[in-house]
PDB file of C-alpha atoms in Angstrom:
ATOM      1  CA  UNK A   1      22.064  -9.383  19.761  1.00 31.00           C
ATOM      2  CA  UNK A   2      18.682  -9.686  18.093  1.00 33.00           C
ATOM      3  CA  UNK A   3      15.599  -9.723  20.279  1.00 35.00           C
ATOM      4  CA  UNK A   4      12.426 -11.170  18.733  1.00 39.00           C
ATOM      5  CA  UNK A   5       9.373  -8.907  18.676  1.00 42.00           C
ATOM      6  CA  UNK A   6       6.899  -9.516  21.487  1.00 39.00           C
ATOM      7  CA  UNK A   7       4.191 -10.733  19.079  1.00 41.00           C
ATOM      8  CA  UNK A   8       6.328 -13.417  17.369  1.00 44.00           C
ATOM      9  CA  UNK A   9       6.262 -17.018  18.504  1.00 52.00           C
ATOM     10  CA  UNK A  10       9.573 -18.321  19.843  1.00 49.00           C
ATOM     11  CA  UNK A  11      11.353 -20.381  17.184  1.00 58.00           C
ATOM     12  CA  UNK A  12       8.832 -19.328  14.544  1.00 70.00           C
ATOM     13  CA  UNK A  13      10.155 -19.771  11.021  1.00 78.00           C
ATOM     14  CA  UNK A  14       7.149 -18.442   9.118  1.00 79.00           C
ATOM     15  CA  UNK A  15       7.689 -15.719   6.523  1.00 79.00           C
ATOM     16  CA  UNK A  16       4.756 -14.518   4.442  1.00 79.00           C
ATOM     17  CA  UNK A  17       2.792 -17.590   5.524  1.00 76.00           C
ATOM     18  CA  UNK A  18       5.528 -20.063   4.559  1.00 75.00           C
ATOM     19  CA  UNK A  19       7.550 -22.116   7.047  1.00 75.00           C
ATOM     20  CA  UNK A  20      11.132 -21.594   5.849  1.00 77.00           C
ATOM     21  CA  UNK A  21      12.734 -24.072   8.242  1.00 75.00           C
ATOM     22  CA  UNK A  22      13.240 -26.354   5.206  1.00 72.00           C
ATOM     23  CA  UNK A  23      12.976 -29.732   6.889  1.00 77.00           C
ATOM     24  CA  UNK A  24      11.211 -31.067   3.777  1.00 81.00           C
ATOM     25  CA  UNK A  25      14.047 -29.913   1.518  1.00 88.00           C
ATOM     26  CA  UNK A  26      16.821 -31.143   3.824  1.00 86.00           C
ATOM     27  CA  UNK A  27      15.130 -34.558   3.986  1.00 85.00           C
ATOM     28  CA  UNK A  28      15.093 -35.001   0.213  1.00 89.00           C
ATOM     29  CA  UNK A  29      17.423 -37.910  -0.700  1.00 88.00           C
ATOM     30  CA  UNK A  30      19.193 -35.997  -3.491  1.00 94.00           C
ATOM     31  CA  UNK A  31      19.953 -32.930  -1.356  1.00 94.00           C
ATOM     32  CA  UNK A  32      23.188 -32.825   0.610  1.00 95.00           C
ATOM     33  CA  UNK A  33      22.441 -29.397   2.071  1.00 93.00           C
ATOM     34  CA  UNK A  34      21.083 -25.923   1.604  1.00 93.00           C
ATOM     35  CA  UNK A  35      23.345 -23.268   0.108  1.00 94.00           C
ATOM     36  CA  UNK A  36      23.129 -19.589   0.975  1.00 92.00           C
ATOM     37  CA  UNK A  37      25.444 -18.591  -1.836  1.00 89.00           C
ATOM     38  CA  UNK A  38      28.153 -15.980  -1.659  1.00 85.00           C
ATOM     39  CA  UNK A  39      27.616 -13.489   1.146  1.00 83.00           C
ATOM     40  CA  UNK A  40      24.450 -15.379   2.230  1.00 81.00           C
ATOM     41  CA  UNK A  41      22.469 -13.824  -0.604  1.00 86.00           C
ATOM     42  CA  UNK A  42      19.843 -16.573  -0.411  1.00 91.00           C
ATOM     43  CA  UNK A  43      18.803 -16.604   3.230  1.00 89.00           C
ATOM     44  CA  UNK A  44      15.822 -15.916   5.435  1.00 89.00           C
ATOM     45  CA  UNK A  45      16.529 -13.846   8.516  1.00 87.00           C
ATOM     46  CA  UNK A  46      14.502 -14.798  11.559  1.00 85.00           C
ATOM     47  CA  UNK A  47      14.587 -13.517  15.109  1.00 85.00           C
ATOM     48  CA  UNK A  48      17.977 -14.571  16.454  1.00 86.00           C
ATOM     49  CA  UNK A  49      18.914 -16.830  13.546  1.00 86.00           C
ATOM     50  CA  UNK A  50      19.211 -17.238   9.811  1.00 87.00           C
ATOM     51  CA  UNK A  51      18.062 -20.046   7.488  1.00 87.00           C
ATOM     52  CA  UNK A  52      20.384 -20.224   4.494  1.00 91.00           C
ATOM     53  CA  UNK A  53      19.195 -21.538   1.150  1.00 92.00           C
ATOM     54  CA  UNK A  54      15.547 -20.444   1.306  1.00 91.00           C
ATOM     55  CA  UNK A  55      14.073 -17.035   0.680  1.00 91.00           C
ATOM     56  CA  UNK A  56      10.495 -15.819   0.205  1.00 90.00           C
ATOM     57  CA  UNK A  57      10.421 -12.657  -1.881  1.00 90.00           C
ATOM     58  CA  UNK A  58       8.020 -10.995  -4.304  1.00 90.00           C
ATOM     59  CA  UNK A  59       5.489 -13.825  -4.133  1.00 89.00           C
ATOM     60  CA  UNK A  60       8.090 -16.484  -5.012  1.00 92.00           C
ATOM     61  CA  UNK A  61      10.023 -19.054  -3.019  1.00 92.00           C
ATOM     62  CA  UNK A  62      13.668 -19.622  -3.929  1.00 94.00           C
ATOM     63  CA  UNK A  63      15.390 -22.774  -2.691  1.00 94.00           C
ATOM     64  CA  UNK A  64      19.133 -23.044  -3.299  1.00 96.00           C
ATOM     65  CA  UNK A  65      20.740 -26.404  -2.622  1.00 96.00           C
ATOM     66  CA  UNK A  66      23.842 -28.536  -2.949  1.00 96.00           C
ATOM     67  CA  UNK A  67      23.031 -31.758  -4.780  1.00 96.00           C
ATOM     68  CA  UNK A  68      24.449 -35.188  -4.103  1.00 95.00           C
ATOM     69  CA  UNK A  69      26.700 -36.646  -6.815  1.00 95.00           C
ATOM     70  CA  UNK A  70      24.995 -38.405  -9.773  1.00 94.00           C
ATOM     71  CA  UNK A  71      21.483 -37.128  -9.027  1.00 95.00           C
ATOM     72  CA  UNK A  72      19.831 -35.877 -12.241  1.00 95.00           C
ATOM     73  CA  UNK A  73      19.171 -32.140 -11.816  1.00 96.00           C
ATOM     74  CA  UNK A  74      15.741 -32.009 -13.544  1.00 96.00           C
ATOM     75  CA  UNK A  75      14.434 -34.903 -11.445  1.00 96.00           C
ATOM     76  CA  UNK A  76      15.767 -33.388  -8.211  1.00 95.00           C
ATOM     77  CA  UNK A  77      14.214 -30.005  -8.990  1.00 95.00           C
ATOM     78  CA  UNK A  78      10.878 -31.682  -9.767  1.00 95.00           C
ATOM     79  CA  UNK A  79      10.942 -33.639  -6.480  1.00 93.00           C
ATOM     80  CA  UNK A  80      11.731 -30.519  -4.450  1.00 93.00           C
ATOM     81  CA  UNK A  81       9.018 -28.519  -6.207  1.00 92.00           C
ATOM     82  CA  UNK A  82       6.472 -31.285  -5.592  1.00 90.00           C
ATOM     83  CA  UNK A  83       7.486 -31.603  -1.919  1.00 89.00           C
ATOM     84  CA  UNK A  84       7.083 -27.870  -1.385  1.00 89.00           C
ATOM     85  CA  UNK A  85       3.812 -27.422  -3.323  1.00 88.00           C
ATOM     86  CA  UNK A  86       1.525 -28.123  -0.335  1.00 87.00           C
ATOM     87  CA  UNK A  87       3.627 -25.810   1.850  1.00 86.00           C
ATOM     88  CA  UNK A  88       3.869 -22.864  -0.548  1.00 87.00           C
ATOM     89  CA  UNK A  89       0.307 -22.663  -1.816  1.00 83.00           C
ATOM     90  CA  UNK A  90       0.127 -21.148  -5.271  1.00 83.00           C
ATOM     91  CA  UNK A  91       3.521 -19.426  -5.073  1.00 89.00           C
ATOM     92  CA  UNK A  92       6.060 -20.429  -7.724  1.00 93.00           C
ATOM     93  CA  UNK A  93       9.110 -22.312  -6.430  1.00 93.00           C
ATOM     94  CA  UNK A  94      12.496 -21.655  -8.025  1.00 95.00           C
ATOM     95  CA  UNK A  95      15.013 -24.441  -7.359  1.00 96.00           C
ATOM     96  CA  UNK A  96      18.654 -23.466  -7.802  1.00 96.00           C
ATOM     97  CA  UNK A  97      21.296 -26.190  -7.747  1.00 96.00           C
ATOM     98  CA  UNK A  98      24.261 -24.105  -6.666  1.00 95.00           C
ATOM     99  CA  UNK A  99      26.751 -26.922  -6.168  1.00 95.00           C
ATOM    100  CA  UNK A 100      27.198 -30.673  -6.525  1.00 96.00           C
ATOM    101  CA  UNK A 101      29.052 -32.928  -4.110  1.00 95.00           C
ATOM    102  CA  UNK A 102      32.385 -34.366  -5.202  1.00 93.00           C
ATOM    103  CA  UNK A 103      32.298 -37.796  -6.824  1.00 91.00           C
ATOM    104  CA  UNK A 104      32.912 -40.757  -4.557  1.00 86.00           C
ATOM    105  CA  UNK A 105      36.533 -41.798  -4.246  1.00 81.00           C
ATOM    106  CA  UNK A 106      37.605 -45.338  -5.056  1.00 76.00           C
ATOM    107  CA  UNK A 107      40.922 -46.963  -4.122  1.00 71.00           C
ATOM    108  CA  UNK A 108      43.616 -47.208  -6.778  1.00 69.00           C
ATOM    109  CA  UNK A 109      43.815 -50.651  -8.429  1.00 74.00           C
ATOM    110  CA  UNK A 110      45.471 -53.237  -6.194  1.00 71.00           C
ATOM    111  CA  UNK A 111      45.140 -51.109  -3.028  1.00 68.00           C
ATOM    112  CA  UNK A 112      42.897 -52.204  -0.175  1.00 67.00           C
ATOM    113  CA  UNK A 113      40.114 -49.716   0.648  1.00 62.00           C
ATOM    114  CA  UNK A 114      41.286 -46.948   2.945  1.00 59.00           C
ATOM    115  CA  UNK A 115      44.966 -47.266   2.029  1.00 58.00           C
ATOM    116  CA  UNK A 116      47.165 -45.395  -0.393  1.00 52.00           C
ATOM    117  CA  UNK A 117      46.055 -42.804  -2.864  1.00 53.00           C
ATOM    118  CA  UNK A 118      42.535 -42.757  -4.151  1.00 53.00           C
ATOM    119  CA  UNK A 119      41.355 -41.711  -7.558  1.00 52.00           C
ATOM    120  CA  UNK A 120      38.075 -40.437  -8.983  1.00 52.00           C
ATOM    121  CA  UNK A 121      35.382 -42.900  -9.933  1.00 53.00           C
ATOM    122  CA  UNK A 122      36.570 -44.781 -13.064  1.00 49.00           C
ATOM    123  CA  UNK A 123      33.487 -43.638 -14.973  1.00 51.00           C
ATOM    124  CA  UNK A 124      34.846 -40.086 -15.034  1.00 48.00           C
ATOM    125  CA  UNK A 125      37.120 -38.678 -17.711  1.00 50.00           C
ATOM    126  CA  UNK A 126      40.716 -38.037 -16.573  1.00 52.00           C
ATOM    127  CA  UNK A 127      41.516 -34.529 -15.361  1.00 51.00           C
TER     128      UNK A 127
END
């Protein structure tokens, strides 16, 4: 069990002056979630908990996310960087898109939605 130090505020998520709770990133429309990567390599460890997908290290902020399907990566990275700029001061923000959601499923031709087999979106090449 981890006990927070006596001088830390309960529930505090501030590391090196940056609130790593990531509500701004999670609220971004193109983000489906934060991603800690294999073995939680991108994570901030706080008293009694861990925030995966955000780390403050060596004067930089790294944000690792899972993107929603069909969201252009450069635009999403620019939005996240702009959203975090007021929160990170002059620290550089590295946005890593570690994964992308699966494409939406559509019903096979002639099948009502929710019945039978589904197939990938018709705009995708066959697998």
